[in-house]
Coordinates of C-alpha atoms and ligand atoms in Angstrom, one line a residue:
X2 CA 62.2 30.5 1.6
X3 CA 63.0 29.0 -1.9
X4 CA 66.4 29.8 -4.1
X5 CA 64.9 31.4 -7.6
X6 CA 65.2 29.5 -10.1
X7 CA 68.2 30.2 -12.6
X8 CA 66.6 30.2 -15.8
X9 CA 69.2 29.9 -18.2
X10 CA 69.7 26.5 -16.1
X11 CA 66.7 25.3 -16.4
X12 CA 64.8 25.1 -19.8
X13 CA 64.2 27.5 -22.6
X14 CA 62.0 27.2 -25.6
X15 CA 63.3 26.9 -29.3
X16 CA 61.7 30.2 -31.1
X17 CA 58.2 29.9 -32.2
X18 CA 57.5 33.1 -34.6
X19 CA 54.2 33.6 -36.1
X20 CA 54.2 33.0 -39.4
X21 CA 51.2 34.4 -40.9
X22 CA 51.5 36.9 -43.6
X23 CA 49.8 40.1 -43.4
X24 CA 48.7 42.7 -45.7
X25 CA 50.4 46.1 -45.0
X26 CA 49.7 49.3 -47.1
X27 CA 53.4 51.6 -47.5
X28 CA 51.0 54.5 -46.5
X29 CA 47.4 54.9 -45.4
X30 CA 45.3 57.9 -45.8
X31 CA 41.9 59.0 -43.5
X32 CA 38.6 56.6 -44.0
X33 CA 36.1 59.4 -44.7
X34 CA 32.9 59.1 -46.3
X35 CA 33.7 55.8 -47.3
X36 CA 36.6 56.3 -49.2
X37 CA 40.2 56.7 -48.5
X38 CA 41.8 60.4 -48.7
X39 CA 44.7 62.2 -47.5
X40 CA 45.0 64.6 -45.2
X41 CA 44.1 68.0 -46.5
X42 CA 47.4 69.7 -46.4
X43 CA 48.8 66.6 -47.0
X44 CA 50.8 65.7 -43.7
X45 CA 51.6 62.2 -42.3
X46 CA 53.6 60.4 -39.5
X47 CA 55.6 56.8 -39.1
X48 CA 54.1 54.3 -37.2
X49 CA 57.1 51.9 -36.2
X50 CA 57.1 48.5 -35.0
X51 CA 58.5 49.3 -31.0
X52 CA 60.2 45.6 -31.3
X53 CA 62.7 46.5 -34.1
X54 CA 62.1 50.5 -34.2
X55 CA 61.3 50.0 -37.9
X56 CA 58.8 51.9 -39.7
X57 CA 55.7 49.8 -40.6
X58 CA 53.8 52.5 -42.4
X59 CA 52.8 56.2 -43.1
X60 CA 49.5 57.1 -41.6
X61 CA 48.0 60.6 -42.5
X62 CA 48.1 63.4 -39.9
X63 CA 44.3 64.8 -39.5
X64 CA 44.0 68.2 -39.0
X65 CA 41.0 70.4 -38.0
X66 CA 39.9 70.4 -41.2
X67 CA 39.8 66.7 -41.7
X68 CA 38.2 66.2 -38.8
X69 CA 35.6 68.4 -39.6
X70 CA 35.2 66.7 -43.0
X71 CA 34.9 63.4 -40.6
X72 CA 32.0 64.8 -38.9
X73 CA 30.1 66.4 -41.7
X74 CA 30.1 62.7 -43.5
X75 CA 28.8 61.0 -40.2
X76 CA 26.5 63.7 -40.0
X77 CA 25.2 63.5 -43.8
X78 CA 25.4 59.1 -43.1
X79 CA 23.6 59.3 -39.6
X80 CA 20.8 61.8 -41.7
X81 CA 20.3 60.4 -44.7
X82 CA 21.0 56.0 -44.1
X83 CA 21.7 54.7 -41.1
X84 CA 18.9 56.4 -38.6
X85 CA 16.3 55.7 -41.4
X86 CA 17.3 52.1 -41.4
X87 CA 15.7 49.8 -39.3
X88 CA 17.5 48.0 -36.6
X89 CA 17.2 44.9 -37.4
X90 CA 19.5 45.8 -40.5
X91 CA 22.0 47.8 -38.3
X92 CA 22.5 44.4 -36.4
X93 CA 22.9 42.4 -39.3
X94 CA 25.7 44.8 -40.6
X95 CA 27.5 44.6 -37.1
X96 CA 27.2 40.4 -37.4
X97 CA 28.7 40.8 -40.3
X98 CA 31.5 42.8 -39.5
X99 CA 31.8 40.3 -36.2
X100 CA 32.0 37.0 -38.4
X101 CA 34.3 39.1 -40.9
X102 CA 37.1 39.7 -37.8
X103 CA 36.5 36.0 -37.2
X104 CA 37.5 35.0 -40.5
X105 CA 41.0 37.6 -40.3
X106 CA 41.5 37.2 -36.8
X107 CA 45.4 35.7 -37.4
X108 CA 46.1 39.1 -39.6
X109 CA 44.8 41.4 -37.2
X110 CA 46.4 39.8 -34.1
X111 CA 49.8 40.0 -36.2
X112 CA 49.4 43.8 -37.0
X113 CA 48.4 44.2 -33.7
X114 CA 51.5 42.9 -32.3
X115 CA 53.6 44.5 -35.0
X116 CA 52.1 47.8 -33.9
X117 CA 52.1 48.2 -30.4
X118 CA 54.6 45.7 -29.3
X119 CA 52.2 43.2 -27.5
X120 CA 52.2 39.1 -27.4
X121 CA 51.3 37.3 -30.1
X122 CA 49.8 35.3 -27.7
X123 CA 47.9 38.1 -26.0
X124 CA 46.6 39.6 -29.1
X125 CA 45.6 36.5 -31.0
X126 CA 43.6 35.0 -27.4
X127 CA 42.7 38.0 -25.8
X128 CA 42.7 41.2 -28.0
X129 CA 40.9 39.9 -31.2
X130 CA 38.5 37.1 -29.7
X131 CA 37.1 39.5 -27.9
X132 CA 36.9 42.1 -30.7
X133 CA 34.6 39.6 -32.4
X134 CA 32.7 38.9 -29.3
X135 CA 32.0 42.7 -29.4
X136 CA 30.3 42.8 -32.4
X137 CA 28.3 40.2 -32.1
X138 CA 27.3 40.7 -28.4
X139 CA 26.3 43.9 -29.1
X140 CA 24.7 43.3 -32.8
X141 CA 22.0 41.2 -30.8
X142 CA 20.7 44.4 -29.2
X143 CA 20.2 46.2 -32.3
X144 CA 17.0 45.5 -32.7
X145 CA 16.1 44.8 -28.6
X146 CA 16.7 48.1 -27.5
X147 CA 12.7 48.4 -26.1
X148 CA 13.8 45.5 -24.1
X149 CA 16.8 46.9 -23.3
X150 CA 15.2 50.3 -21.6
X151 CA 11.7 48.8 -21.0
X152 CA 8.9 51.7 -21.6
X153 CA 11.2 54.3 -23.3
X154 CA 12.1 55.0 -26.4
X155 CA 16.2 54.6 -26.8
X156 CA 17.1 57.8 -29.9
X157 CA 20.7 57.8 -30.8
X158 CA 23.2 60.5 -30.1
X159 CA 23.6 61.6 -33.6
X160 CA 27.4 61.1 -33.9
X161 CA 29.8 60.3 -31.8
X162 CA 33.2 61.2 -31.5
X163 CA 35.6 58.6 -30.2
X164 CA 39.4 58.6 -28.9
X165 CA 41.2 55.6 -28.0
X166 CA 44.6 54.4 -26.4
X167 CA 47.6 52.3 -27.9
X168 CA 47.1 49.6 -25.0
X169 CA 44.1 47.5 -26.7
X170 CA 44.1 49.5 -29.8
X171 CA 41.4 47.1 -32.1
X172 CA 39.8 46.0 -28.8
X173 CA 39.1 49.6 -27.8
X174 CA 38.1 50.4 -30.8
X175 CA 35.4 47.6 -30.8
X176 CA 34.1 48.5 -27.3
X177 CA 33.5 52.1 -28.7
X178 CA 32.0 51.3 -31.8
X179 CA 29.9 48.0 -31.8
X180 CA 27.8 49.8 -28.8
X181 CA 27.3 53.5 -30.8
X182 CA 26.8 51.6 -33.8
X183 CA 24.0 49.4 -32.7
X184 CA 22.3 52.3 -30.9
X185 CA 22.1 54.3 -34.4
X186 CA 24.8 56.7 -34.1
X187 CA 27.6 57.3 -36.6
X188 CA 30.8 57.5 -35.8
X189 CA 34.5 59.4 -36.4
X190 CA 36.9 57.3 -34.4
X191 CA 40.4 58.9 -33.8
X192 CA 43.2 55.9 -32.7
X193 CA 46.1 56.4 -31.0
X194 CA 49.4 57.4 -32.6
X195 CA 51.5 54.6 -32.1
X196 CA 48.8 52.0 -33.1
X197 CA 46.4 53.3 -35.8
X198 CA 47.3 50.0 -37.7
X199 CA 44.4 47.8 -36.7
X200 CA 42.1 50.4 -37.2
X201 CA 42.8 51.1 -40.4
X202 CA 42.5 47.6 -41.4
X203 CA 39.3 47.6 -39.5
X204 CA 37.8 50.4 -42.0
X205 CA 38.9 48.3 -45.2
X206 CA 37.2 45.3 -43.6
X207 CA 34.4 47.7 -43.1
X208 CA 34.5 48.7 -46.8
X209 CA 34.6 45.0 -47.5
X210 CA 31.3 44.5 -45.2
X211 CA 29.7 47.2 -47.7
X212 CA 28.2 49.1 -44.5
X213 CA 26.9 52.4 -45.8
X214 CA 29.6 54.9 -46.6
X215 CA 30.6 58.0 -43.5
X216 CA 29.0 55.3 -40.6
X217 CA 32.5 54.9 -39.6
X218 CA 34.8 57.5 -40.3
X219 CA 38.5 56.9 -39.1
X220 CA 40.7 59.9 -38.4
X221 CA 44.7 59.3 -38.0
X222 CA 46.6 62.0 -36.0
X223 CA 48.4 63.2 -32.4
X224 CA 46.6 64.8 -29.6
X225 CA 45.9 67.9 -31.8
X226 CA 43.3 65.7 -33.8
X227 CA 42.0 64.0 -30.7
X228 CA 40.9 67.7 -29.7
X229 CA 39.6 68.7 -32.6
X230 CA 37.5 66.1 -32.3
X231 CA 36.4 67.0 -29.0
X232 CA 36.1 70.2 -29.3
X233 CA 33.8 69.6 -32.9
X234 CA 30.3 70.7 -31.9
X235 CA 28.7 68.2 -34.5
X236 CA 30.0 65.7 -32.3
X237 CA 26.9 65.0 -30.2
X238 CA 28.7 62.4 -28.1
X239 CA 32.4 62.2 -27.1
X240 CA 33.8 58.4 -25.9
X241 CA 37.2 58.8 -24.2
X242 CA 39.6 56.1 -23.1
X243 CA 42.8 57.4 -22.3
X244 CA 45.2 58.7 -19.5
X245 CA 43.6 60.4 -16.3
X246 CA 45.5 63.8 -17.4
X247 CA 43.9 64.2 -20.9
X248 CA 40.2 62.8 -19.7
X249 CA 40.6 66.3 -17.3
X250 CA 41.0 68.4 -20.0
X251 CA 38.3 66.8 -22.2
X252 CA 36.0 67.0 -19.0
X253 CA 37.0 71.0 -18.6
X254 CA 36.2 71.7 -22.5
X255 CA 32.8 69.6 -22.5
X256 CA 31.2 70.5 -19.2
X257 CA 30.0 73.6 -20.2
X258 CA 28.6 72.7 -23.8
X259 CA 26.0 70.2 -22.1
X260 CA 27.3 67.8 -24.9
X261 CA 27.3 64.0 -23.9
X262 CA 30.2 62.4 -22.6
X263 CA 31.8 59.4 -21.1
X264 CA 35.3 58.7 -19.7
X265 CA 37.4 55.8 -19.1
X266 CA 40.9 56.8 -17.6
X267 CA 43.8 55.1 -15.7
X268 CA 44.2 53.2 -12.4
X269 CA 46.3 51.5 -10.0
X270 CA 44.8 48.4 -8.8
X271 CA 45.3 46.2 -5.6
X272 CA 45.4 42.3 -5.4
X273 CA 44.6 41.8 -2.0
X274 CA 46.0 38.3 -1.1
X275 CA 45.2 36.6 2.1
X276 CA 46.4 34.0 4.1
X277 CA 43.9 31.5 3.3
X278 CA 44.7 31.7 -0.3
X279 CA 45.5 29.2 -2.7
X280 CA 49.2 30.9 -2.9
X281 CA 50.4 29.3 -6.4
X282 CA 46.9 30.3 -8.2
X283 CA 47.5 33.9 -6.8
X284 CA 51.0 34.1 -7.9
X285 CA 50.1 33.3 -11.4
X286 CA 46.7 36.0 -11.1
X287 CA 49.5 38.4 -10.1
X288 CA 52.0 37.8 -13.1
X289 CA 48.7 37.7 -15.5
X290 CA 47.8 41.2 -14.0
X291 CA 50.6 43.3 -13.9
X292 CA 53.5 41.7 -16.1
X293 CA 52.0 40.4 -19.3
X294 CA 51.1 42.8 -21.9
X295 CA 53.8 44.9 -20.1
X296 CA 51.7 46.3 -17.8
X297 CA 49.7 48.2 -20.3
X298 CA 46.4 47.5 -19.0
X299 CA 44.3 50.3 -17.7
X300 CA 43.2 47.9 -14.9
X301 CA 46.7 46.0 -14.0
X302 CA 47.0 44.6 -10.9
X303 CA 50.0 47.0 -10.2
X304 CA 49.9 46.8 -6.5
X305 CA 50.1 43.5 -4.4
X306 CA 48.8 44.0 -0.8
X307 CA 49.9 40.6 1.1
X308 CA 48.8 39.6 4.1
X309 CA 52.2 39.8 6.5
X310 CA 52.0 35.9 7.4
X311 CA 52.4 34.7 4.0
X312 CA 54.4 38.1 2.4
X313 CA 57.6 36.5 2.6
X314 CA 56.6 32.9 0.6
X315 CA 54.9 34.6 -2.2
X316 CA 57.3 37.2 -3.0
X317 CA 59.9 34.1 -3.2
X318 CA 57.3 32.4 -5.2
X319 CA 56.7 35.6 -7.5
X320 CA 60.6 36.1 -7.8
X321 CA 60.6 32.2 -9.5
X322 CA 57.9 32.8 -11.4
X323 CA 59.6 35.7 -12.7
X324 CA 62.3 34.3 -13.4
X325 CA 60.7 32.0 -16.0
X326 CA 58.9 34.6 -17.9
X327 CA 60.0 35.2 -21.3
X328 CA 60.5 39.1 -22.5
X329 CA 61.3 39.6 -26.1
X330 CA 59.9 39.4 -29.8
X331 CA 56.0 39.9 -29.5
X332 CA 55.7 37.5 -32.6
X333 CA 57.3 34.8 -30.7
X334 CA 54.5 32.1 -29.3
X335 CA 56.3 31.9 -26.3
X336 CA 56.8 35.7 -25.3
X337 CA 55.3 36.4 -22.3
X338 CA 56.2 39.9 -22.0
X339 CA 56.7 42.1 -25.3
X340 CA 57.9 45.4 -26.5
X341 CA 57.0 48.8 -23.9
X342 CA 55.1 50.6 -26.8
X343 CA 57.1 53.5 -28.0
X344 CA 59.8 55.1 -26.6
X345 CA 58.1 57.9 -24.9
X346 CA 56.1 55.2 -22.3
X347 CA 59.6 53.4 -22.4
X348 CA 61.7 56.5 -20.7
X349 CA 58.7 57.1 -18.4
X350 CA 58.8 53.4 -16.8
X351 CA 62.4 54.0 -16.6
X352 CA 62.0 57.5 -14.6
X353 CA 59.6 55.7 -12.6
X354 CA 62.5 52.3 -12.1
X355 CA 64.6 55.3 -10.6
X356 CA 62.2 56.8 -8.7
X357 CA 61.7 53.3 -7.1
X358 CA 64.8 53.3 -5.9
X359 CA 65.2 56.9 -5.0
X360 CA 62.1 57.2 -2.8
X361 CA 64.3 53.9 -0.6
X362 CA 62.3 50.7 -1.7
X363 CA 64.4 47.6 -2.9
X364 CA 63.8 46.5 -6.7
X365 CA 64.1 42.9 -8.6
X366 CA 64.5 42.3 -11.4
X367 CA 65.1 38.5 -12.7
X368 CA 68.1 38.6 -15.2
X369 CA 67.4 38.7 -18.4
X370 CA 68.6 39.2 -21.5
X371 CA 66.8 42.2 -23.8
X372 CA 67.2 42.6 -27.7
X373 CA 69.4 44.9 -28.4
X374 CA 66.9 47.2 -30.9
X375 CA 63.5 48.3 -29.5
X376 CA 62.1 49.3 -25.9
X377 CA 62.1 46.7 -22.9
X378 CA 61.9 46.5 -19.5
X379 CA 61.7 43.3 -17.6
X380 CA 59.6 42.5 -14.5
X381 CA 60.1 44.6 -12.0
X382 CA 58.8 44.3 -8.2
X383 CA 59.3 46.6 -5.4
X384 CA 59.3 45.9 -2.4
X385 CA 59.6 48.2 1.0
X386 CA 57.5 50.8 -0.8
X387 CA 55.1 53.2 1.7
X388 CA 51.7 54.1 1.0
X389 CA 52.8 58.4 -0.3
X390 CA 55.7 57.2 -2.6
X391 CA 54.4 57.0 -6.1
X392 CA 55.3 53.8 -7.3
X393 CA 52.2 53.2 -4.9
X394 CA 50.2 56.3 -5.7
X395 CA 50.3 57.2 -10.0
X396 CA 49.5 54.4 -12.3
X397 CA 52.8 53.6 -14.4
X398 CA 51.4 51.5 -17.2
X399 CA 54.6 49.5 -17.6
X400 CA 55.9 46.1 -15.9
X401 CA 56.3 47.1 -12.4
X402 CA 55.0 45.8 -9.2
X403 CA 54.5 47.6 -5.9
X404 CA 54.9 45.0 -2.9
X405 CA 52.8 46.3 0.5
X406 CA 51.8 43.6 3.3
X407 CA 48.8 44.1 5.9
X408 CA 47.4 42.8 8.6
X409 CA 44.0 43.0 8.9
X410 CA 41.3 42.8 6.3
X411 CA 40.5 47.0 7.3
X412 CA 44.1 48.0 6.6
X413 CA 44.0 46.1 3.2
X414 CA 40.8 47.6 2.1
X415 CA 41.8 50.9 3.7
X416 CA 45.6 50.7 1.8
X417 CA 43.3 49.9 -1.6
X418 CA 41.4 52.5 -1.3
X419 CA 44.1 55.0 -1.2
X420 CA 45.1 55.9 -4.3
X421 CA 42.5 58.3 -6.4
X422 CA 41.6 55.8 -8.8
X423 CA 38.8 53.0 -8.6
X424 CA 39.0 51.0 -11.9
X425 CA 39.7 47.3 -10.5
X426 CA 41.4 45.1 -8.1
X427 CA 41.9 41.3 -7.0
X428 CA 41.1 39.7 -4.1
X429 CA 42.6 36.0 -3.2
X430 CA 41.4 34.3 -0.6
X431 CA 39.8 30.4 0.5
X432 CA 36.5 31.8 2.1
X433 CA 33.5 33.1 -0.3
X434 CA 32.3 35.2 2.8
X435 CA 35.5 37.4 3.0
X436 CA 35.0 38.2 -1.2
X437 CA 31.6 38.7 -0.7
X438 CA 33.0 41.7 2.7
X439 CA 36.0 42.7 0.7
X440 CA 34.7 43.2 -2.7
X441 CA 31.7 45.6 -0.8
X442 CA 34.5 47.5 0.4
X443 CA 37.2 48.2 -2.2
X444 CA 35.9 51.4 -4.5
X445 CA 36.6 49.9 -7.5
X446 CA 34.3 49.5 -10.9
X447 CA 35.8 46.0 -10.9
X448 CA 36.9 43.2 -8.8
X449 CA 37.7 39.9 -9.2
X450 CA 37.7 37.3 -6.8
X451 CA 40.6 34.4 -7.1
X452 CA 41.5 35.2 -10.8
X453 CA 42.4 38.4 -12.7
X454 CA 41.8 40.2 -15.8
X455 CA 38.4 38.0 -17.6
X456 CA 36.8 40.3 -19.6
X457 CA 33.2 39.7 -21.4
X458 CA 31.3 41.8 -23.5
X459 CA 28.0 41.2 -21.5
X460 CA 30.2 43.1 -18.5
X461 CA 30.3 46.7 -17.4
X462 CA 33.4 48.0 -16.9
X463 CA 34.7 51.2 -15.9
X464 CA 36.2 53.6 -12.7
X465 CA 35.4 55.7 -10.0
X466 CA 36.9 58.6 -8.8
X467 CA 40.0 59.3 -11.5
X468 CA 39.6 56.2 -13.3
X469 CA 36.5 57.8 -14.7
X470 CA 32.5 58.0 -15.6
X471 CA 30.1 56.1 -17.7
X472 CA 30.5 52.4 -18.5
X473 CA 31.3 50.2 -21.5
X474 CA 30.4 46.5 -22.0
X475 CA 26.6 44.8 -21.8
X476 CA 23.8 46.6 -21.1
X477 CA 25.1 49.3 -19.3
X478 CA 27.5 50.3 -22.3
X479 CA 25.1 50.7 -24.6
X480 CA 23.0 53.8 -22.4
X481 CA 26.1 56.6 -23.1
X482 CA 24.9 56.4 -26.6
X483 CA 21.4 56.7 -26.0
X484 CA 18.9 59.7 -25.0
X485 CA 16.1 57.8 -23.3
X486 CA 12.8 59.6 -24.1
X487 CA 9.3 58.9 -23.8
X488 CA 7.8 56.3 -25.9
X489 CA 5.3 58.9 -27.9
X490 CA 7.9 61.0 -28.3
X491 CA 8.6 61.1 -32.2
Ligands
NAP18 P1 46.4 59.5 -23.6 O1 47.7 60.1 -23.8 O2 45.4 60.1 -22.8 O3 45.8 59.2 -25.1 C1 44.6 58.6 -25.3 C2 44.1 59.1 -26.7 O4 43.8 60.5 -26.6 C3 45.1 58.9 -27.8 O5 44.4 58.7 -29.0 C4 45.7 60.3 -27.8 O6 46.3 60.6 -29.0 C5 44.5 61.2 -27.6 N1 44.8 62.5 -27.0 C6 45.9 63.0 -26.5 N2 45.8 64.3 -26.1 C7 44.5 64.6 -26.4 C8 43.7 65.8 -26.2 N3 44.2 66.9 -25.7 N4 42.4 65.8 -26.6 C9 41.8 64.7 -27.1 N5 42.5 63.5 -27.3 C10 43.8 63.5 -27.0 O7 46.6 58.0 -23.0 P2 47.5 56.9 -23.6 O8 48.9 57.2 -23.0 O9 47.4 56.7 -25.0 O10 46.9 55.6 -23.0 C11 47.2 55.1 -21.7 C12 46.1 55.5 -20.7 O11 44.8 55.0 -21.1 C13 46.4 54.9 -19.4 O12 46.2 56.0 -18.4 C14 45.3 53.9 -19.2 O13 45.0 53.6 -17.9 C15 44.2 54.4 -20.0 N6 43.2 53.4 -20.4 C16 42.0 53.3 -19.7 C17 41.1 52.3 -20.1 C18 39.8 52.2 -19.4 O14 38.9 51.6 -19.9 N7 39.6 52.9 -18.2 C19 41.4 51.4 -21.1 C20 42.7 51.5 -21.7 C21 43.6 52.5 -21.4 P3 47.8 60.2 -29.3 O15 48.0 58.8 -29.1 O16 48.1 60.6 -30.6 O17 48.6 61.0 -28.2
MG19 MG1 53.4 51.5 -33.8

């Protein structure tokens, strides 16, 4: 077994913020009909950088009545522009709103980090290359949509109503919007409290991109504006990505109205590492998948199922690696692990820290040393967890591992299987045959073989079970906003 590393012994980098300015409004209102306008009865809330617990801006609070004005202008924009438009135009608005995120992609990835507390790192090489890649992947198939649904005719929805999560706040929004957009819907997109920053830049850049005005309406607010949207009946199509709790009660209130829906909700993934495996390459899959971006990834590795032979190596070779990782300032180029996003998710990892230990499984924690203002948590692994406890069994959404060994490949896919999600997983092993058995057996909408966590836009993603229904990315993602009908059908 090898002695962790003692960091502080070892090397450390010399600070290396970001330095790119960014634009930032003292207050923003809703983007409705094109234009910018306050709430109706004029109330607003502070989004706060979680890093420093300063307030970055005032965001207006849409009510009810705001959303309803949302609706109605993506209902008179879907009417009277954009479905009369033909496609071919649609896609050259969405390349244009692609190459126009190219062009700001350093702003954006500093909001980004400024707003939800992620790595500069992550945002500027994850969050907003994709974004772009969004747009344009899915501008191409503006105009292909016969291709796309050979003999039927793909109609639009109408206008869809969208709600997204403070994990992957501009990336989420992308996934939702490039797909409805392309299709011929409008849209009233609702972000997520903490993180309505990169959205509302979005919508300038959209004004900039002179796309017609109400196509993309974006709605600021709590969970009481996220319902009213839901519960809007000129929204033909709701798009949900959120927790597995609030997707229930959006499944409950749209069931019976035989409106169109799709869901994408938690999970609680397994790596599955066997013996064969190339044991360093897994160790670094591992820390990718559960520890940076602080464990706020829908589809975080947050279970490691090792194979008993090799358990005891690579939890000594995870507890080095651990050692090394850098937690603080989300501007810093060298942060690998950033800000928990608001206090709320902070005090809920923390229950779930003390639960750990409470339900009698052994925690680590590399020392480290956390700034004294905004919410952290450092890597965390458990280990001598059983399969009922809940660190094993409800996704956390914060930096915390659960450690389980097996000895067969049936009691790894069994132990996978477990929980009530089926988002993702990992498998890491030497011989193509066992991914090829493995990856047939693990319920999960996603699985990746030897590495962790590679998105593209031409890939479907989404759960099973709990983790939820429908799909976004390629060709699959753009079918929730479509009615297929018969091609004579006018
Ligand atoms: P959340 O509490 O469910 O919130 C998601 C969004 O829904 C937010 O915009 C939220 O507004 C809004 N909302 C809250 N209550 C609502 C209601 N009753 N009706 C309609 N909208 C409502 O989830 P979260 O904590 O922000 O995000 C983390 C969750 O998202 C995790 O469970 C994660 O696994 C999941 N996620 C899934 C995917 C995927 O593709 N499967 C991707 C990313 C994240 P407020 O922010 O204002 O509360
Ligand atoms: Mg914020």
């Amino acid at each position: 077994m090898t002695t962790p590393l003692n960091f502080d012994t070892t090397w450390r980098y010399a600070p290396a913020p970001e330095s790119i300015p960014v634009r930032l409004r003292k207050s923003y209102g809703l983007f409705i009909g094109g234009e910018w306008t306050e709430a109706k009865d004029g109330r607003t809330f502070r989004t706060i950088n979680p890093a420093s617990e300063k307030v970055l801006a005032r965001v207006a609070d849409a009510s009810a009545a705001d959303v309803d004005r949302a609706v109605k202008a993506a209902r008179r924009a879907y009417d009277r522009v954009w479905s009369k438009l033909p496609a071919a135009e649609r896609g050259k608005y969405l390349f244009r709103i692609a190459r126009m995120i190219q062009e700001r992609a350093r702003e954006f990835a500093v909001v980004e980090s400024m707003d939800g507390g992620k790595p500069i790192r992550e945002s500027r090489d994850v969050d907003i290359p994709l974004v772009a890649a969004h747009f344009f992947y899915y501008a191409g198939w503006a105009d292909k949509l016969d291709y796309a649904f050979p003999g039927r005719r793909a109609a639009p929805h109408g206008v869809a109503g969208q709600i997204i999560p403070w994990n992957f706040p501009l990336l989420m929004a992308a996934w939702k919007l490039a797909p409805a957009l392309a299709t011929g819907n409008t849209v009233v997109l609702k972000p997520a409290e903490t993180t309505p920053l990169t959205a509302l830049k979005l919508a300038e850049l959209i004004q900039d991109a002179d796309l017609p005005p109400g196509v993309v309406n974006i709605v600021t607010g709590g969970g009481e504006t996220g319902a009213a949207l839901v519960n809007h009946p000129g929204a033909d199509k709701i798009a949900f990505t959120g927790s597995t709790e609030v997707g229930k009660r959006i499944l409950r209130a749209l069931a019976p109205t035989g409106r169109s829906y799709t869901l994408e909700l938690g999970g609680k993934a397994a790596n599955i590492v066997f013996e064969d495996a190339a044991l360093d390459q897994a160790v670094e899959g591992i820390v990718n998948g559960i520890f940076f971006n602080q464990g706020h990834v829908c589809c975080a590795g947050s279970r490691l199922l090792v194979q008993e032979s090799v358990a005891e190596t690579v939890v000594a070779k995870l507890k080095d690696r651990m050692a090394t990782l850098i937690v603080g300032d989300p501007l810093d180029k060298n942060t690998d692990i950033g800000a928990i996003n608001s206090k709320e998710q902070w005090k809920r990892i923390q229950g779930y820290l003390k639960l750990g230990e409470a339900e009698g499984a052994e925690k680590y924690q590399p020392a480290c040393a956390l700034p004294e203002k905004g919410y952290w948590c450092p890597p965390t692994l458990f280990t001598g967890v059983s399969q009922s406890d809940r660190l094993v069994q409800e996704e956390i959404f914060g930096p915390v591992l659960a450690i389980q060994t097996f000895r067969t490949p049936a009691e790894a896919v069994e132990k996978a299987n477990n929980p009530p999600y089926g988002l993702s997983g990992g498998v890491w092993t030497d011989k193509g045959s066992k991914i090829f058995k493995i990856s047939s057996k693990v319920r999960a909408g996603v699985l990746w073989a030897n590495t962790y966590n590679k998105f593209d836009p031409t890939a479907p993603f989404g759960g099973y079970q709990e983790s939820g229904m429908g799909r976004e990315g390629g060709l699959h993602g753009l079918l929730p906003y479509v009615r297929l009908l018969d091609p004579e059908h006018s």
